[in-house]
Amino acid sequence: RKEVEQDPGPFNVPEGATVAFNCTYSNSASQSFFWYRQDCRKEPKLLMSVYSSGNEDGRFTAQLNRASQYISLLIRDSKLSDSATYLCVKAGGTSYGKLTFGQGTILTVHP
Amino acid sequence: DTAVSQTPKYLVTQMGNDKSIKCEQNLGHDTMYWYKQDSKKFLKIMFSYNNKELIINETVPNRFSPKSPDKAHLNLHINSLELGDSAVYFCASSQTWGATEKLFFGSGTQLSVL
């Protein structure tokens, strides 16, 4: 089983839609979780950290469920500029000092 | 100013050749990394250096040899290139060892081995 698993999609949604991605992870010792965004042919960039208490940044909400070992990302009021690959990432535990990336979920927002 | 810069951006070469990718960061970070992104888009860590010292060597063939002349530079030399080495290679840095929540990535080097 991969350490971080995501549905690769693609998700095709119209502007203004709400879209949610889930990600599951193995190794419950993992301590920290993040969502990174990667535009086509570009480098990954940190989108937001994920906390058990939830984390909201504008239209983006991230949630961590340690009991079920999954992480979610909710995007409200999708914009064309949200089109990208969203990477679920874990760190810590036995992965101390490195990030372990999921395969990524492709999102395309269309007019 | 680019925070993490790597060169070249594109590298096309024949099997069996030796090539190098250079990386420099001007953020004053202690830790640098090399990640490989394959055709299926998985990003996997290859190496990590902290203050010029090798910390992580993630089961990478010994044809790959990183070198860190100082903490601002981490270069990657690849000997006897193989078709399977074709990928995008990303350099990254973080402020300190273990501060992995905020990795700054370079723009990537697309390596094509023919």
PDB file of C-alpha atoms in Angstrom:
ATOM      1  CA  ARG A   1       0.000   0.000   0.000  1.00  0.00           C
ATOM      2  CA  LYS A   2       1.304   3.442  -0.900  1.00  0.00           C
ATOM      3  CA  GLU A   3       2.044   5.711   2.035  1.00  0.00           C
ATOM      4  CA  VAL A   4      -0.181   8.448   0.612  1.00  0.00           C
ATOM      5  CA  GLU A   5      -3.014   7.653  -1.761  1.00  0.00           C
ATOM      6  CA  GLN A   6      -5.123  10.040  -3.762  1.00  0.00           C
ATOM      7  CA  ASP A   7      -7.722   9.707  -6.475  1.00  0.00           C
ATOM      8  CA  PRO A   8      -5.833  11.047  -9.501  1.00  0.00           C
ATOM      9  CA  GLY A   9      -9.040  12.350 -11.087  1.00  0.00           C
ATOM     10  CA  PRO A  10      -9.308  14.315 -13.226  1.00  0.00           C
ATOM     11  CA  PHE A  11     -12.013  16.387 -11.644  1.00  0.00           C
ATOM     12  CA  ASN A  12     -13.713  18.660 -14.161  1.00  0.00           C
ATOM     13  CA  VAL A  13     -15.950  21.267 -12.548  1.00  0.00           C
ATOM     14  CA  PRO A  14     -17.587  24.519 -13.671  1.00  0.00           C
ATOM     15  CA  GLU A  15     -16.610  27.857 -12.229  1.00  0.00           C
ATOM     16  CA  GLY A  16     -18.324  28.497  -8.941  1.00  0.00           C
ATOM     17  CA  ALA A  17     -18.599  24.832  -8.017  1.00  0.00           C
ATOM     18  CA  THR A  18     -17.499  23.320  -4.746  1.00  0.00           C
ATOM     19  CA  VAL A  19     -15.104  20.421  -5.061  1.00  0.00           C
ATOM     20  CA  ALA A  20     -13.577  18.138  -2.446  1.00  0.00           C
ATOM     21  CA  PHE A  21     -10.552  15.882  -2.567  1.00  0.00           C
ATOM     22  CA  ASN A  22      -9.700  13.136  -0.146  1.00  0.00           C
ATOM     23  CA  CYS A  23      -6.414  11.499   0.607  1.00  0.00           C
ATOM     24  CA  THR A  24      -5.605   8.496   2.773  1.00  0.00           C
ATOM     25  CA  TYR A  25      -2.319   7.710   4.435  1.00  0.00           C
ATOM     26  CA  SER A  26      -0.660   4.793   6.119  1.00  0.00           C
ATOM     27  CA  ASN A  27       1.698   4.939   9.082  1.00  0.00           C
ATOM     28  CA  SER A  28      -0.221   6.536  11.903  1.00  0.00           C
ATOM     29  CA  ALA A  29       3.046   7.876  13.320  1.00  0.00           C
ATOM     30  CA  SER A  30       3.027  10.568  10.668  1.00  0.00           C
ATOM     31  CA  GLN A  31       2.792  13.902  12.348  1.00  0.00           C
ATOM     32  CA  SER A  32       2.279  16.634   9.812  1.00  0.00           C
ATOM     33  CA  PHE A  33       0.185  16.950   6.710  1.00  0.00           C
ATOM     34  CA  PHE A  34      -0.025  19.469   3.905  1.00  0.00           C
ATOM     35  CA  TRP A  35      -1.594  20.239   0.598  1.00  0.00           C
ATOM     36  CA  TYR A  36       0.733  21.397  -2.138  1.00  0.00           C
ATOM     37  CA  ARG A  37      -0.350  22.732  -5.494  1.00  0.00           C
ATOM     38  CA  GLN A  38       1.490  22.038  -8.732  1.00  0.00           C
ATOM     39  CA  ASP A  39       0.655  23.865 -11.927  1.00  0.00           C
ATOM     40  CA  CYS A  40       1.394  22.191 -15.246  1.00  0.00           C
ATOM     41  CA  ARG A  41       5.155  21.990 -15.845  1.00  0.00           C
ATOM     42  CA  LYS A  42       5.873  23.980 -12.699  1.00  0.00           C
ATOM     43  CA  GLU A  43       7.252  23.229  -9.267  1.00  0.00           C
ATOM     44  CA  PRO A  44       5.058  22.290  -6.299  1.00  0.00           C
ATOM     45  CA  LYS A  45       4.156  25.085  -3.909  1.00  0.00           C
ATOM     46  CA  LEU A  46       2.728  24.861  -0.422  1.00  0.00           C
ATOM     47  CA  LEU A  47      -0.992  25.579  -0.433  1.00  0.00           C
ATOM     48  CA  MET A  48      -1.792  24.997   3.223  1.00  0.00           C
ATOM     49  CA  SER A  49      -1.045  22.925   6.290  1.00  0.00           C
ATOM     50  CA  VAL A  50      -3.639  20.513   7.643  1.00  0.00           C
ATOM     51  CA  TYR A  51      -4.620  20.325  11.295  1.00  0.00           C
ATOM     52  CA  SER A  52      -7.019  18.091  13.208  1.00  0.00           C
ATOM     53  CA  SER A  53      -8.962  21.185  14.167  1.00  0.00           C
ATOM     54  CA  GLY A  54      -9.355  22.131  10.522  1.00  0.00           C
ATOM     55  CA  ASN A  55      -7.678  24.916   8.648  1.00  0.00           C
ATOM     56  CA  GLU A  56      -9.367  27.505   6.468  1.00  0.00           C
ATOM     57  CA  ASP A  57      -7.740  29.941   4.106  1.00  0.00           C
ATOM     58  CA  GLY A  58     -10.242  31.906   2.080  1.00  0.00           C
ATOM     59  CA  ARG A  59     -12.045  29.500  -0.230  1.00  0.00           C
ATOM     60  CA  PHE A  60      -9.908  26.565   0.864  1.00  0.00           C
ATOM     61  CA  THR A  61     -10.586  24.328   3.846  1.00  0.00           C
ATOM     62  CA  ALA A  62      -8.368  21.437   4.902  1.00  0.00           C
ATOM     63  CA  GLN A  63      -9.207  18.789   7.462  1.00  0.00           C
ATOM     64  CA  LEU A  64      -7.342  15.919   9.069  1.00  0.00           C
ATOM     65  CA  ASN A  65      -9.020  12.840  10.519  1.00  0.00           C
ATOM     66  CA  ARG A  66      -6.382  10.874  12.403  1.00  0.00           C
ATOM     67  CA  ALA A  67      -8.734   8.094  13.461  1.00  0.00           C
ATOM     68  CA  SER A  68      -9.598   7.269   9.856  1.00  0.00           C
ATOM     69  CA  GLN A  69      -6.225   8.359   8.501  1.00  0.00           C
ATOM     70  CA  TYR A  70      -7.524  10.658   5.826  1.00  0.00           C
ATOM     71  CA  ILE A  71      -7.073  14.260   4.820  1.00  0.00           C
ATOM     72  CA  SER A  72      -9.460  16.389   2.841  1.00  0.00           C
ATOM     73  CA  LEU A  73      -9.340  19.599   0.859  1.00  0.00           C
ATOM     74  CA  LEU A  74     -12.467  21.568   0.049  1.00  0.00           C
ATOM     75  CA  ILE A  75     -12.465  24.331  -2.539  1.00  0.00           C
ATOM     76  CA  ARG A  76     -15.478  26.595  -2.631  1.00  0.00           C
ATOM     77  CA  ASP A  77     -16.489  28.911  -5.472  1.00  0.00           C
ATOM     78  CA  SER A  78     -13.932  27.398  -7.860  1.00  0.00           C
ATOM     79  CA  LYS A  79     -12.022  29.775 -10.130  1.00  0.00           C
ATOM     80  CA  LEU A  80     -10.401  29.040 -13.463  1.00  0.00           C
ATOM     81  CA  SER A  81      -7.075  29.741 -11.768  1.00  0.00           C
ATOM     82  CA  ASP A  82      -7.650  26.845  -9.364  1.00  0.00           C
ATOM     83  CA  SER A  83      -6.929  24.425 -12.213  1.00  0.00           C
ATOM     84  CA  ALA A  84      -3.857  22.502 -11.105  1.00  0.00           C
ATOM     85  CA  THR A  85      -2.724  19.257  -9.526  1.00  0.00           C
ATOM     86  CA  TYR A  86      -3.249  19.084  -5.777  1.00  0.00           C
ATOM     87  CA  LEU A  87      -0.724  17.001  -3.888  1.00  0.00           C
ATOM     88  CA  CYS A  88      -1.443  15.446  -0.521  1.00  0.00           C
ATOM     89  CA  VAL A  89       1.712  15.336   1.562  1.00  0.00           C
ATOM     90  CA  LYS A  90       2.779  13.878   4.882  1.00  0.00           C
ATOM     91  CA  ALA A  91       5.854  14.357   7.001  1.00  0.00           C
ATOM     92  CA  GLY A  92       7.220  13.233  10.326  1.00  0.00           C
ATOM     93  CA  GLY A  93       7.049   9.912  12.086  1.00  0.00           C
ATOM     94  CA  THR A  94       9.256   7.441  10.270  1.00  0.00           C
ATOM     95  CA  SER A  95       9.449   9.956   7.447  1.00  0.00           C
ATOM     96  CA  TYR A  96      11.231  12.534   9.577  1.00  0.00           C
ATOM     97  CA  GLY A  97      13.068  15.081   7.516  1.00  0.00           C
ATOM     98  CA  LYS A  98      11.313  14.325   4.266  1.00  0.00           C
ATOM     99  CA  LEU A  99       7.982  14.854   2.630  1.00  0.00           C
ATOM    100  CA  THR A 100       6.057  11.931   1.178  1.00  0.00           C
ATOM    101  CA  PHE A 101       3.844  12.981  -1.703  1.00  0.00           C
ATOM    102  CA  GLY A 102       0.691  11.450  -3.064  1.00  0.00           C
ATOM    103  CA  GLN A 103       0.274  11.066  -6.801  1.00  0.00           C
ATOM    104  CA  GLY A 104      -1.815  14.201  -6.968  1.00  0.00           C
ATOM    105  CA  THR A 105      -5.391  14.974  -7.987  1.00  0.00           C
ATOM    106  CA  ILE A 106      -5.917  16.868 -11.211  1.00  0.00           C
ATOM    107  CA  LEU A 107      -8.512  19.627 -11.101  1.00  0.00           C
ATOM    108  CA  THR A 108      -9.776  21.426 -14.175  1.00  0.00           C
ATOM    109  CA  VAL A 109     -12.185  24.305 -13.690  1.00  0.00           C
ATOM    110  CA  HIS A 110     -14.006  25.284 -16.879  1.00  0.00           C
ATOM    111  CA  PRO A 111     -16.080  28.369 -17.732  1.00  0.00           C
TER     112      PRO A 111
ATOM    113  CA  ASP B   1      15.378  37.088  -7.373  1.00  0.00           C
ATOM    114  CA  THR B   2      14.801  33.362  -7.707  1.00  0.00           C
ATOM    115  CA  ALA B   3      14.963  31.663  -4.304  1.00  0.00           C
ATOM    116  CA  VAL B   4      15.949  28.194  -5.533  1.00  0.00           C
ATOM    117  CA  SER B   5      17.441  28.057  -8.981  1.00  0.00           C
ATOM    118  CA  GLN B   6      18.500  24.980 -10.883  1.00  0.00           C
ATOM    119  CA  THR B   7      20.142  24.558 -14.245  1.00  0.00           C
ATOM    120  CA  PRO B   8      19.637  23.452 -16.892  1.00  0.00           C
ATOM    121  CA  LYS B   9      15.864  23.567 -17.301  1.00  0.00           C
ATOM    122  CA  TYR B  10      15.957  20.960 -20.047  1.00  0.00           C
ATOM    123  CA  LEU B  11      18.514  18.248 -20.599  1.00  0.00           C
ATOM    124  CA  VAL B  12      18.369  15.874 -23.547  1.00  0.00           C
ATOM    125  CA  THR B  13      21.110  13.282 -23.786  1.00  0.00           C
ATOM    126  CA  GLN B  14      21.999   9.816 -24.996  1.00  0.00           C
ATOM    127  CA  MET B  15      22.085   6.665 -22.923  1.00  0.00           C
ATOM    128  CA  GLY B  16      25.427   6.068 -21.291  1.00  0.00           C
ATOM    129  CA  ASN B  17      26.361   9.723 -20.993  1.00  0.00           C
ATOM    130  CA  ASP B  18      27.245  11.512 -17.760  1.00  0.00           C
ATOM    131  CA  LYS B  19      25.438  14.723 -16.874  1.00  0.00           C
ATOM    132  CA  SER B  20      25.114  17.166 -13.989  1.00  0.00           C
ATOM    133  CA  ILE B  21      22.333  19.363 -12.673  1.00  0.00           C
ATOM    134  CA  LYS B  22      23.198  22.356 -10.524  1.00  0.00           C
ATOM    135  CA  CYS B  23      21.142  23.904  -7.750  1.00  0.00           C
ATOM    136  CA  GLU B  24      21.598  27.034  -5.689  1.00  0.00           C
ATOM    137  CA  GLN B  25      19.435  28.631  -3.024  1.00  0.00           C
ATOM    138  CA  ASN B  26      19.769  32.198  -1.781  1.00  0.00           C
ATOM    139  CA  LEU B  27      17.434  31.827   1.187  1.00  0.00           C
ATOM    140  CA  GLY B  28      20.096  31.057   3.756  1.00  0.00           C
ATOM    141  CA  HIS B  29      18.522  27.655   4.386  1.00  0.00           C
ATOM    142  CA  ASP B  30      20.434  24.849   6.049  1.00  0.00           C
ATOM    143  CA  THR B  31      18.839  21.905   4.244  1.00  0.00           C
ATOM    144  CA  MET B  32      18.614  21.020   0.575  1.00  0.00           C
ATOM    145  CA  TYR B  33      16.984  18.140  -1.269  1.00  0.00           C
ATOM    146  CA  TRP B  34      16.735  16.414  -4.599  1.00  0.00           C
ATOM    147  CA  TYR B  35      13.347  15.016  -5.600  1.00  0.00           C
ATOM    148  CA  LYS B  36      12.476  13.021  -8.714  1.00  0.00           C
ATOM    149  CA  GLN B  37       9.076  13.222 -10.416  1.00  0.00           C
ATOM    150  CA  ASP B  38       8.455  10.335 -12.766  1.00  0.00           C
ATOM    151  CA  SER B  39       6.030  10.045 -15.669  1.00  0.00           C
ATOM    152  CA  LYS B  40       3.235   9.056 -13.280  1.00  0.00           C
ATOM    153  CA  LYS B  41       3.822  12.324 -11.428  1.00  0.00           C
ATOM    154  CA  PHE B  42       4.966  10.774  -8.154  1.00  0.00           C
ATOM    155  CA  LEU B  43       7.453  13.017  -6.387  1.00  0.00           C
ATOM    156  CA  LYS B  44      10.008  10.972  -4.470  1.00  0.00           C
ATOM    157  CA  ILE B  45      12.898  12.135  -2.386  1.00  0.00           C
ATOM    158  CA  MET B  46      16.347  11.096  -3.514  1.00  0.00           C
ATOM    159  CA  PHE B  47      18.772  12.914  -1.241  1.00  0.00           C
ATOM    160  CA  SER B  48      18.845  15.419   1.559  1.00  0.00           C
ATOM    161  CA  TYR B  49      21.794  17.438   2.817  1.00  0.00           C
ATOM    162  CA  ASN B  50      21.930  19.447   5.998  1.00  0.00           C
ATOM    163  CA  ASN B  51      24.796  21.926   6.260  1.00  0.00           C
ATOM    164  CA  LYS B  52      26.695  20.047   3.556  1.00  0.00           C
ATOM    165  CA  GLU B  53      26.222  16.698   5.296  1.00  0.00           C
ATOM    166  CA  LEU B  54      24.310  13.858   3.640  1.00  0.00           C
ATOM    167  CA  ILE B  55      21.287  13.006   5.770  1.00  0.00           C
ATOM    168  CA  ILE B  56      18.990  11.041   3.475  1.00  0.00           C
ATOM    169  CA  ASN B  57      20.000   8.699   0.678  1.00  0.00           C
ATOM    170  CA  GLU B  58      16.810   7.047  -0.440  1.00  0.00           C
ATOM    171  CA  THR B  59      17.789   3.803  -2.205  1.00  0.00           C
ATOM    172  CA  VAL B  60      19.038   5.631  -5.235  1.00  0.00           C
ATOM    173  CA  PRO B  61      21.421   3.834  -7.634  1.00  0.00           C
ATOM    174  CA  ASN B  62      25.009   4.785  -6.996  1.00  0.00           C
ATOM    175  CA  ARG B  63      25.165   6.231 -10.509  1.00  0.00           C
ATOM    176  CA  PHE B  64      23.605   9.262  -8.832  1.00  0.00           C
ATOM    177  CA  SER B  65      26.066  11.252  -6.772  1.00  0.00           C
ATOM    178  CA  PRO B  66      25.073  14.456  -5.025  1.00  0.00           C
ATOM    179  CA  LYS B  67      27.658  17.024  -4.029  1.00  0.00           C
ATOM    180  CA  SER B  68      27.253  19.957  -1.695  1.00  0.00           C
ATOM    181  CA  PRO B  69      30.262  22.295  -1.807  1.00  0.00           C
ATOM    182  CA  ASP B  70      28.518  24.631   0.633  1.00  0.00           C
ATOM    183  CA  LYS B  71      25.099  24.828   2.184  1.00  0.00           C
ATOM    184  CA  ALA B  72      23.780  27.064  -0.589  1.00  0.00           C
ATOM    185  CA  HIS B  73      24.578  24.568  -3.339  1.00  0.00           C
ATOM    186  CA  LEU B  74      23.557  20.996  -4.020  1.00  0.00           C
ATOM    187  CA  ASN B  75      24.504  19.509  -7.350  1.00  0.00           C
ATOM    188  CA  LEU B  76      23.493  16.168  -8.806  1.00  0.00           C
ATOM    189  CA  HIS B  77      25.788  14.177 -11.038  1.00  0.00           C
ATOM    190  CA  ILE B  78      24.460  11.179 -12.930  1.00  0.00           C
ATOM    191  CA  ASN B  79      26.756   8.614 -14.528  1.00  0.00           C
ATOM    192  CA  SER B  80      25.903   6.177 -17.305  1.00  0.00           C
ATOM    193  CA  LEU B  81      22.443   7.545 -17.917  1.00  0.00           C
ATOM    194  CA  GLU B  82      19.653   5.057 -18.575  1.00  0.00           C
ATOM    195  CA  LEU B  83      16.264   5.402 -20.233  1.00  0.00           C
ATOM    196  CA  GLY B  84      14.574   5.028 -16.848  1.00  0.00           C
ATOM    197  CA  ASP B  85      16.340   8.122 -15.571  1.00  0.00           C
ATOM    198  CA  SER B  86      14.078  10.271 -17.732  1.00  0.00           C
ATOM    199  CA  ALA B  87      12.058  12.388 -15.318  1.00  0.00           C
ATOM    200  CA  VAL B  88      11.790  15.857 -13.868  1.00  0.00           C
ATOM    201  CA  TYR B  89      14.313  16.492 -11.100  1.00  0.00           C
ATOM    202  CA  PHE B  90      13.475  19.119  -8.503  1.00  0.00           C
ATOM    203  CA  CYS B  91      15.866  20.717  -6.103  1.00  0.00           C
ATOM    204  CA  ALA B  92      14.370  22.093  -2.884  1.00  0.00           C
ATOM    205  CA  SER B  93      15.419  23.708   0.361  1.00  0.00           C
ATOM    206  CA  SER B  94      14.034  24.181   3.850  1.00  0.00           C
ATOM    207  CA  GLN B  95      15.132  26.476   6.619  1.00  0.00           C
ATOM    208  CA  THR B  96      16.314  23.772   8.966  1.00  0.00           C
ATOM    209  CA  TRP B  97      16.494  20.000   9.106  1.00  0.00           C
ATOM    210  CA  GLY B  98      13.035  18.664   9.823  1.00  0.00           C
ATOM    211  CA  ALA B  99      11.300  21.905   8.865  1.00  0.00           C
ATOM    212  CA  THR B 100       9.678  20.112   5.984  1.00  0.00           C
ATOM    213  CA  GLU B 101       6.354  21.922   6.062  1.00  0.00           C
ATOM    214  CA  LYS B 102       7.710  24.695   3.916  1.00  0.00           C
ATOM    215  CA  LEU B 103       9.845  23.370   1.133  1.00  0.00           C
ATOM    216  CA  PHE B 104      10.902  25.797  -1.538  1.00  0.00           C
ATOM    217  CA  PHE B 105      11.304  24.054  -4.875  1.00  0.00           C
ATOM    218  CA  GLY B 106      13.329  25.020  -7.886  1.00  0.00           C
ATOM    219  CA  SER B 107      11.561  25.099 -11.236  1.00  0.00           C
ATOM    220  CA  GLY B 108      12.760  21.613 -12.163  1.00  0.00           C
ATOM    221  CA  THR B 109      15.055  20.047 -14.728  1.00  0.00           C
ATOM    222  CA  GLN B 110      13.387  17.886 -17.345  1.00  0.00           C
ATOM    223  CA  LEU B 111      15.823  15.115 -18.220  1.00  0.00           C
ATOM    224  CA  SER B 112      15.179  13.094 -21.363  1.00  0.00           C
ATOM    225  CA  VAL B 113      17.435  10.125 -22.033  1.00  0.00           C
ATOM    226  CA  LEU B 114      17.269   8.856 -25.603  1.00  0.00           C
TER     227      LEU B 114
END
